[in-house]
């Protein structure tokens, strides 16, 4: 049922979901009879208590858990892609003109340049805005049509930071 729209559920599907949720609420009521209705419902309907997500990767035409043997780049990608999808899904409910901001701190460390370019393409595909810190990443990939870049430069012993501003237009910096 998780893979179909609730609009397509049959009466039996709806009954099944209703029974499941009713059982969750009853279990919470028995666990803490003194809790308020709001607290009981909040605990019972918090899917994180009864539903787990797993992340798998397709390697050699087989689905394998991300936690298994993998390169650091594969692990980083396996964690980054679901986060982008979750952020994009979260922002679907906001005003279409609002920023869809994701903050990335060394997000692509350990990932090769080709995979970095794919990640940048995903940011664009998910229609996310981002601020990224990186020691070496400039973000200049054809997958991004434009980018504003600020490189911060400081010198030892000086109480100042120089900001070097750059732009990327999808072809050149």
PDB file of C-alpha atoms in Angstrom:
ATOM      1  CA  UNK A   1       0.000   0.000   0.000  1.00  0.00           C
ATOM      2  CA  UNK A   2       2.962   2.321   0.568  1.00  0.00           C
ATOM      3  CA  UNK A   3       3.710   2.224  -3.144  1.00  0.00           C
ATOM      4  CA  UNK A   4       0.230   3.315  -4.235  1.00  0.00           C
ATOM      5  CA  UNK A   5      -1.769   6.482  -3.825  1.00  0.00           C
ATOM      6  CA  UNK A   6      -4.392   6.383  -1.068  1.00  0.00           C
ATOM      7  CA  UNK A   7      -6.888   7.406  -3.769  1.00  0.00           C
ATOM      8  CA  UNK A   8      -6.399   3.974  -5.361  1.00  0.00           C
ATOM      9  CA  UNK A   9      -6.945   1.953  -2.168  1.00  0.00           C
ATOM     10  CA  UNK A  10      -9.879  -0.435  -2.047  1.00  0.00           C
ATOM     11  CA  UNK A  11     -12.291  -0.560   0.882  1.00  0.00           C
ATOM     12  CA  UNK A  12     -10.369  -3.594   2.152  1.00  0.00           C
ATOM     13  CA  UNK A  13      -7.058  -1.691   1.907  1.00  0.00           C
ATOM     14  CA  UNK A  14      -8.521   1.186   3.927  1.00  0.00           C
ATOM     15  CA  UNK A  15      -9.857  -1.243   6.515  1.00  0.00           C
ATOM     16  CA  UNK A  16      -6.431  -2.884   6.788  1.00  0.00           C
ATOM     17  CA  UNK A  17      -4.712   0.463   7.359  1.00  0.00           C
ATOM     18  CA  UNK A  18      -7.400   1.506   9.844  1.00  0.00           C
ATOM     19  CA  UNK A  19      -6.956  -1.711  11.837  1.00  0.00           C
ATOM     20  CA  UNK A  20      -3.191  -1.259  11.880  1.00  0.00           C
ATOM     21  CA  UNK A  21      -3.444   2.325  13.161  1.00  0.00           C
ATOM     22  CA  UNK A  22      -6.122   1.386  15.694  1.00  0.00           C
ATOM     23  CA  UNK A  23      -3.827  -1.356  17.037  1.00  0.00           C
ATOM     24  CA  UNK A  24      -0.966   1.163  17.348  1.00  0.00           C
ATOM     25  CA  UNK A  25      -3.208   3.572  19.288  1.00  0.00           C
ATOM     26  CA  UNK A  26      -4.515   0.796  21.580  1.00  0.00           C
ATOM     27  CA  UNK A  27      -0.964  -0.374  22.293  1.00  0.00           C
ATOM     28  CA  UNK A  28       0.077   3.160  23.262  1.00  0.00           C
ATOM     29  CA  UNK A  29      -3.001   3.591  25.492  1.00  0.00           C
ATOM     30  CA  UNK A  30      -2.130   0.380  27.342  1.00  0.00           C
ATOM     31  CA  UNK A  31       1.506   1.430  27.670  1.00  0.00           C
ATOM     32  CA  UNK A  32       0.730   4.806  29.250  1.00  0.00           C
ATOM     33  CA  UNK A  33      -2.820   5.176  30.528  1.00  0.00           C
ATOM     34  CA  UNK A  34      -2.078   8.588  32.100  1.00  0.00           C
ATOM     35  CA  UNK A  35      -0.915  10.260  28.903  1.00  0.00           C
ATOM     36  CA  UNK A  36      -3.077  12.835  27.191  1.00  0.00           C
ATOM     37  CA  UNK A  37      -4.909  11.936  24.000  1.00  0.00           C
ATOM     38  CA  UNK A  38      -2.527  14.173  22.062  1.00  0.00           C
ATOM     39  CA  UNK A  39       0.557  12.430  23.523  1.00  0.00           C
ATOM     40  CA  UNK A  40      -0.909   8.986  22.869  1.00  0.00           C
ATOM     41  CA  UNK A  41      -1.765   9.813  19.258  1.00  0.00           C
ATOM     42  CA  UNK A  42       1.606  11.474  18.682  1.00  0.00           C
ATOM     43  CA  UNK A  43       3.448   8.339  19.820  1.00  0.00           C
ATOM     44  CA  UNK A  44       1.123   5.913  18.043  1.00  0.00           C
ATOM     45  CA  UNK A  45       1.259   7.742  14.708  1.00  0.00           C
ATOM     46  CA  UNK A  46       4.995   8.462  14.769  1.00  0.00           C
ATOM     47  CA  UNK A  47       6.024   6.125  11.963  1.00  0.00           C
ATOM     48  CA  UNK A  48       9.641   6.170  13.171  1.00  0.00           C
ATOM     49  CA  UNK A  49       8.578   3.878  16.039  1.00  0.00           C
ATOM     50  CA  UNK A  50       7.165   1.171  13.758  1.00  0.00           C
ATOM     51  CA  UNK A  51       8.629   1.661  10.285  1.00  0.00           C
ATOM     52  CA  UNK A  52      12.261   1.450   9.234  1.00  0.00           C
ATOM     53  CA  UNK A  53      13.816   2.596   5.983  1.00  0.00           C
ATOM     54  CA  UNK A  54      16.699   0.724   4.447  1.00  0.00           C
ATOM     55  CA  UNK A  55      19.077   2.024   1.819  1.00  0.00           C
ATOM     56  CA  UNK A  56      20.368  -0.415  -0.758  1.00  0.00           C
ATOM     57  CA  UNK A  57      22.656  -0.046  -3.742  1.00  0.00           C
ATOM     58  CA  UNK A  58      22.578  -1.946  -6.993  1.00  0.00           C
ATOM     59  CA  UNK A  59      25.945  -3.571  -7.575  1.00  0.00           C
ATOM     60  CA  UNK A  60      26.574  -6.206 -10.239  1.00  0.00           C
ATOM     61  CA  UNK A  61      22.807  -6.358 -10.901  1.00  0.00           C
ATOM     62  CA  UNK A  62      22.085  -7.261  -7.282  1.00  0.00           C
ATOM     63  CA  UNK A  63      20.585  -5.122  -4.546  1.00  0.00           C
ATOM     64  CA  UNK A  64      22.921  -4.988  -1.550  1.00  0.00           C
ATOM     65  CA  UNK A  65      22.594  -3.115   1.745  1.00  0.00           C
ATOM     66  CA  UNK A  66      24.541   0.120   1.898  1.00  0.00           C
ATOM     67  CA  UNK A  67      26.050  -1.037   5.176  1.00  0.00           C
ATOM     68  CA  UNK A  68      27.843  -3.891   3.414  1.00  0.00           C
ATOM     69  CA  UNK A  69      31.270  -3.704   1.776  1.00  0.00           C
ATOM     70  CA  UNK A  70      31.427  -0.543  -0.348  1.00  0.00           C
ATOM     71  CA  UNK A  71      33.857   2.213  -1.164  1.00  0.00           C
ATOM     72  CA  UNK A  72      33.651   5.446   0.818  1.00  0.00           C
ATOM     73  CA  UNK A  73      32.304   7.126  -2.326  1.00  0.00           C
ATOM     74  CA  UNK A  74      29.520   4.553  -2.691  1.00  0.00           C
ATOM     75  CA  UNK A  75      28.580   5.005   0.956  1.00  0.00           C
ATOM     76  CA  UNK A  76      28.593   8.798   0.620  1.00  0.00           C
ATOM     77  CA  UNK A  77      26.374   8.607  -2.468  1.00  0.00           C
ATOM     78  CA  UNK A  78      24.090   6.118  -0.768  1.00  0.00           C
ATOM     79  CA  UNK A  79      23.517   8.584   2.056  1.00  0.00           C
ATOM     80  CA  UNK A  80      23.419  11.767  -0.027  1.00  0.00           C
ATOM     81  CA  UNK A  81      20.837  10.714  -2.621  1.00  0.00           C
ATOM     82  CA  UNK A  82      18.106   9.782  -0.072  1.00  0.00           C
ATOM     83  CA  UNK A  83      18.765  13.039   1.779  1.00  0.00           C
ATOM     84  CA  UNK A  84      18.252  15.054  -1.417  1.00  0.00           C
ATOM     85  CA  UNK A  85      15.043  13.132  -2.123  1.00  0.00           C
ATOM     86  CA  UNK A  86      13.787  13.705   1.428  1.00  0.00           C
ATOM     87  CA  UNK A  87      14.579  17.434   1.273  1.00  0.00           C
ATOM     88  CA  UNK A  88      12.843  17.764  -2.078  1.00  0.00           C
ATOM     89  CA  UNK A  89       9.803  15.901  -0.787  1.00  0.00           C
ATOM     90  CA  UNK A  90       9.684  18.107   2.307  1.00  0.00           C
ATOM     91  CA  UNK A  91       9.757  21.269   0.221  1.00  0.00           C
ATOM     92  CA  UNK A  92       6.901  20.092  -2.039  1.00  0.00           C
ATOM     93  CA  UNK A  93       4.476  21.538   0.520  1.00  0.00           C
ATOM     94  CA  UNK A  94       6.051  24.991   0.559  1.00  0.00           C
ATOM     95  CA  UNK A  95       5.386  28.018  -1.616  1.00  0.00           C
ATOM     96  CA  UNK A  96       6.884  27.344  -5.076  1.00  0.00           C
ATOM     97  CA  UNK A  97       8.765  30.671  -4.873  1.00  0.00           C
ATOM     98  CA  UNK A  98      10.395  29.847  -1.516  1.00  0.00           C
ATOM     99  CA  UNK A  99      14.041  28.760  -1.404  1.00  0.00           C
ATOM    100  CA  UNK A 100      14.507  25.018  -1.168  1.00  0.00           C
ATOM    101  CA  UNK A 101      17.704  25.252   0.823  1.00  0.00           C
ATOM    102  CA  UNK A 102      20.092  22.415   1.612  1.00  0.00           C
ATOM    103  CA  UNK A 103      23.342  23.076   3.483  1.00  0.00           C
ATOM    104  CA  UNK A 104      26.231  20.780   2.541  1.00  0.00           C
ATOM    105  CA  UNK A 105      29.487  20.578   4.492  1.00  0.00           C
ATOM    106  CA  UNK A 106      32.101  18.586   2.581  1.00  0.00           C
ATOM    107  CA  UNK A 107      29.203  16.538   1.234  1.00  0.00           C
ATOM    108  CA  UNK A 108      31.101  14.926  -1.603  1.00  0.00           C
ATOM    109  CA  UNK A 109      34.365  14.081   0.156  1.00  0.00           C
ATOM    110  CA  UNK A 110      35.623  10.712  -1.043  1.00  0.00           C
ATOM    111  CA  UNK A 111      33.510  10.780  -4.199  1.00  0.00           C
ATOM    112  CA  UNK A 112      35.192  10.825  -7.619  1.00  0.00           C
ATOM    113  CA  UNK A 113      34.634  13.711 -10.052  1.00  0.00           C
ATOM    114  CA  UNK A 114      32.166  11.830 -12.268  1.00  0.00           C
ATOM    115  CA  UNK A 115      29.996  10.931  -9.272  1.00  0.00           C
ATOM    116  CA  UNK A 116      30.276  14.524  -7.985  1.00  0.00           C
ATOM    117  CA  UNK A 117      28.921  15.749 -11.296  1.00  0.00           C
ATOM    118  CA  UNK A 118      26.022  13.295 -10.966  1.00  0.00           C
ATOM    119  CA  UNK A 119      25.316  14.597  -7.448  1.00  0.00           C
ATOM    120  CA  UNK A 120      25.222  18.147  -8.766  1.00  0.00           C
ATOM    121  CA  UNK A 121      22.815  16.970 -11.455  1.00  0.00           C
ATOM    122  CA  UNK A 122      20.620  15.462  -8.721  1.00  0.00           C
ATOM    123  CA  UNK A 123      20.558  18.766  -6.860  1.00  0.00           C
ATOM    124  CA  UNK A 124      19.271  20.378 -10.039  1.00  0.00           C
ATOM    125  CA  UNK A 125      16.860  17.506 -10.776  1.00  0.00           C
ATOM    126  CA  UNK A 126      15.389  17.743  -7.271  1.00  0.00           C
ATOM    127  CA  UNK A 127      15.131  21.537  -7.744  1.00  0.00           C
ATOM    128  CA  UNK A 128      17.115  22.284  -4.588  1.00  0.00           C
ATOM    129  CA  UNK A 129      19.049  25.436  -3.698  1.00  0.00           C
ATOM    130  CA  UNK A 130      22.260  24.808  -1.839  1.00  0.00           C
ATOM    131  CA  UNK A 131      25.088  26.327   0.124  1.00  0.00           C
ATOM    132  CA  UNK A 132      28.173  24.167   0.191  1.00  0.00           C
ATOM    133  CA  UNK A 133      31.442  24.377   2.057  1.00  0.00           C
ATOM    134  CA  UNK A 134      34.413  22.536   0.660  1.00  0.00           C
ATOM    135  CA  UNK A 135      38.149  22.642   0.698  1.00  0.00           C
ATOM    136  CA  UNK A 136      38.446  21.703  -2.981  1.00  0.00           C
ATOM    137  CA  UNK A 137      34.968  21.571  -4.574  1.00  0.00           C
ATOM    138  CA  UNK A 138      34.017  24.488  -6.843  1.00  0.00           C
ATOM    139  CA  UNK A 139      30.826  22.929  -8.239  1.00  0.00           C
ATOM    140  CA  UNK A 140      31.649  23.778 -11.834  1.00  0.00           C
ATOM    141  CA  UNK A 141      29.946  20.934 -13.676  1.00  0.00           C
ATOM    142  CA  UNK A 142      27.952  21.027 -16.902  1.00  0.00           C
ATOM    143  CA  UNK A 143      25.073  19.489 -14.918  1.00  0.00           C
ATOM    144  CA  UNK A 144      24.557  22.873 -13.203  1.00  0.00           C
ATOM    145  CA  UNK A 145      23.388  25.770 -15.398  1.00  0.00           C
ATOM    146  CA  UNK A 146      24.676  28.424 -13.014  1.00  0.00           C
ATOM    147  CA  UNK A 147      26.371  28.927  -9.696  1.00  0.00           C
ATOM    148  CA  UNK A 148      27.673  31.737  -7.490  1.00  0.00           C
ATOM    149  CA  UNK A 149      30.964  30.897  -5.793  1.00  0.00           C
ATOM    150  CA  UNK A 150      32.723  32.634  -2.918  1.00  0.00           C
ATOM    151  CA  UNK A 151      36.219  31.455  -2.137  1.00  0.00           C
ATOM    152  CA  UNK A 152      37.369  32.532   1.305  1.00  0.00           C
ATOM    153  CA  UNK A 153      41.098  33.146   1.694  1.00  0.00           C
ATOM    154  CA  UNK A 154      42.865  33.897   4.939  1.00  0.00           C
ATOM    155  CA  UNK A 155      46.495  34.287   5.892  1.00  0.00           C
ATOM    156  CA  UNK A 156      48.081  33.199   9.111  1.00  0.00           C
ATOM    157  CA  UNK A 157      48.530  36.079  11.534  1.00  0.00           C
ATOM    158  CA  UNK A 158      45.962  38.327   9.846  1.00  0.00           C
ATOM    159  CA  UNK A 159      42.564  39.070  11.356  1.00  0.00           C
ATOM    160  CA  UNK A 160      40.878  39.327   7.976  1.00  0.00           C
ATOM    161  CA  UNK A 161      39.320  37.103   5.341  1.00  0.00           C
ATOM    162  CA  UNK A 162      39.418  37.905   1.636  1.00  0.00           C
ATOM    163  CA  UNK A 163      36.338  36.931  -0.394  1.00  0.00           C
ATOM    164  CA  UNK A 164      37.041  36.060  -4.012  1.00  0.00           C
ATOM    165  CA  UNK A 165      33.771  35.960  -6.001  1.00  0.00           C
ATOM    166  CA  UNK A 166      33.245  33.768  -9.048  1.00  0.00           C
ATOM    167  CA  UNK A 167      30.342  32.631 -11.199  1.00  0.00           C
ATOM    168  CA  UNK A 168      29.726  29.496 -13.247  1.00  0.00           C
ATOM    169  CA  UNK A 169      27.401  29.727 -16.249  1.00  0.00           C
ATOM    170  CA  UNK A 170      27.257  26.019 -17.073  1.00  0.00           C
ATOM    171  CA  UNK A 171      30.265  26.259 -19.406  1.00  0.00           C
ATOM    172  CA  UNK A 172      32.994  28.385 -17.876  1.00  0.00           C
ATOM    173  CA  UNK A 173      34.079  29.977 -14.638  1.00  0.00           C
TER     174      UNK A 173
END
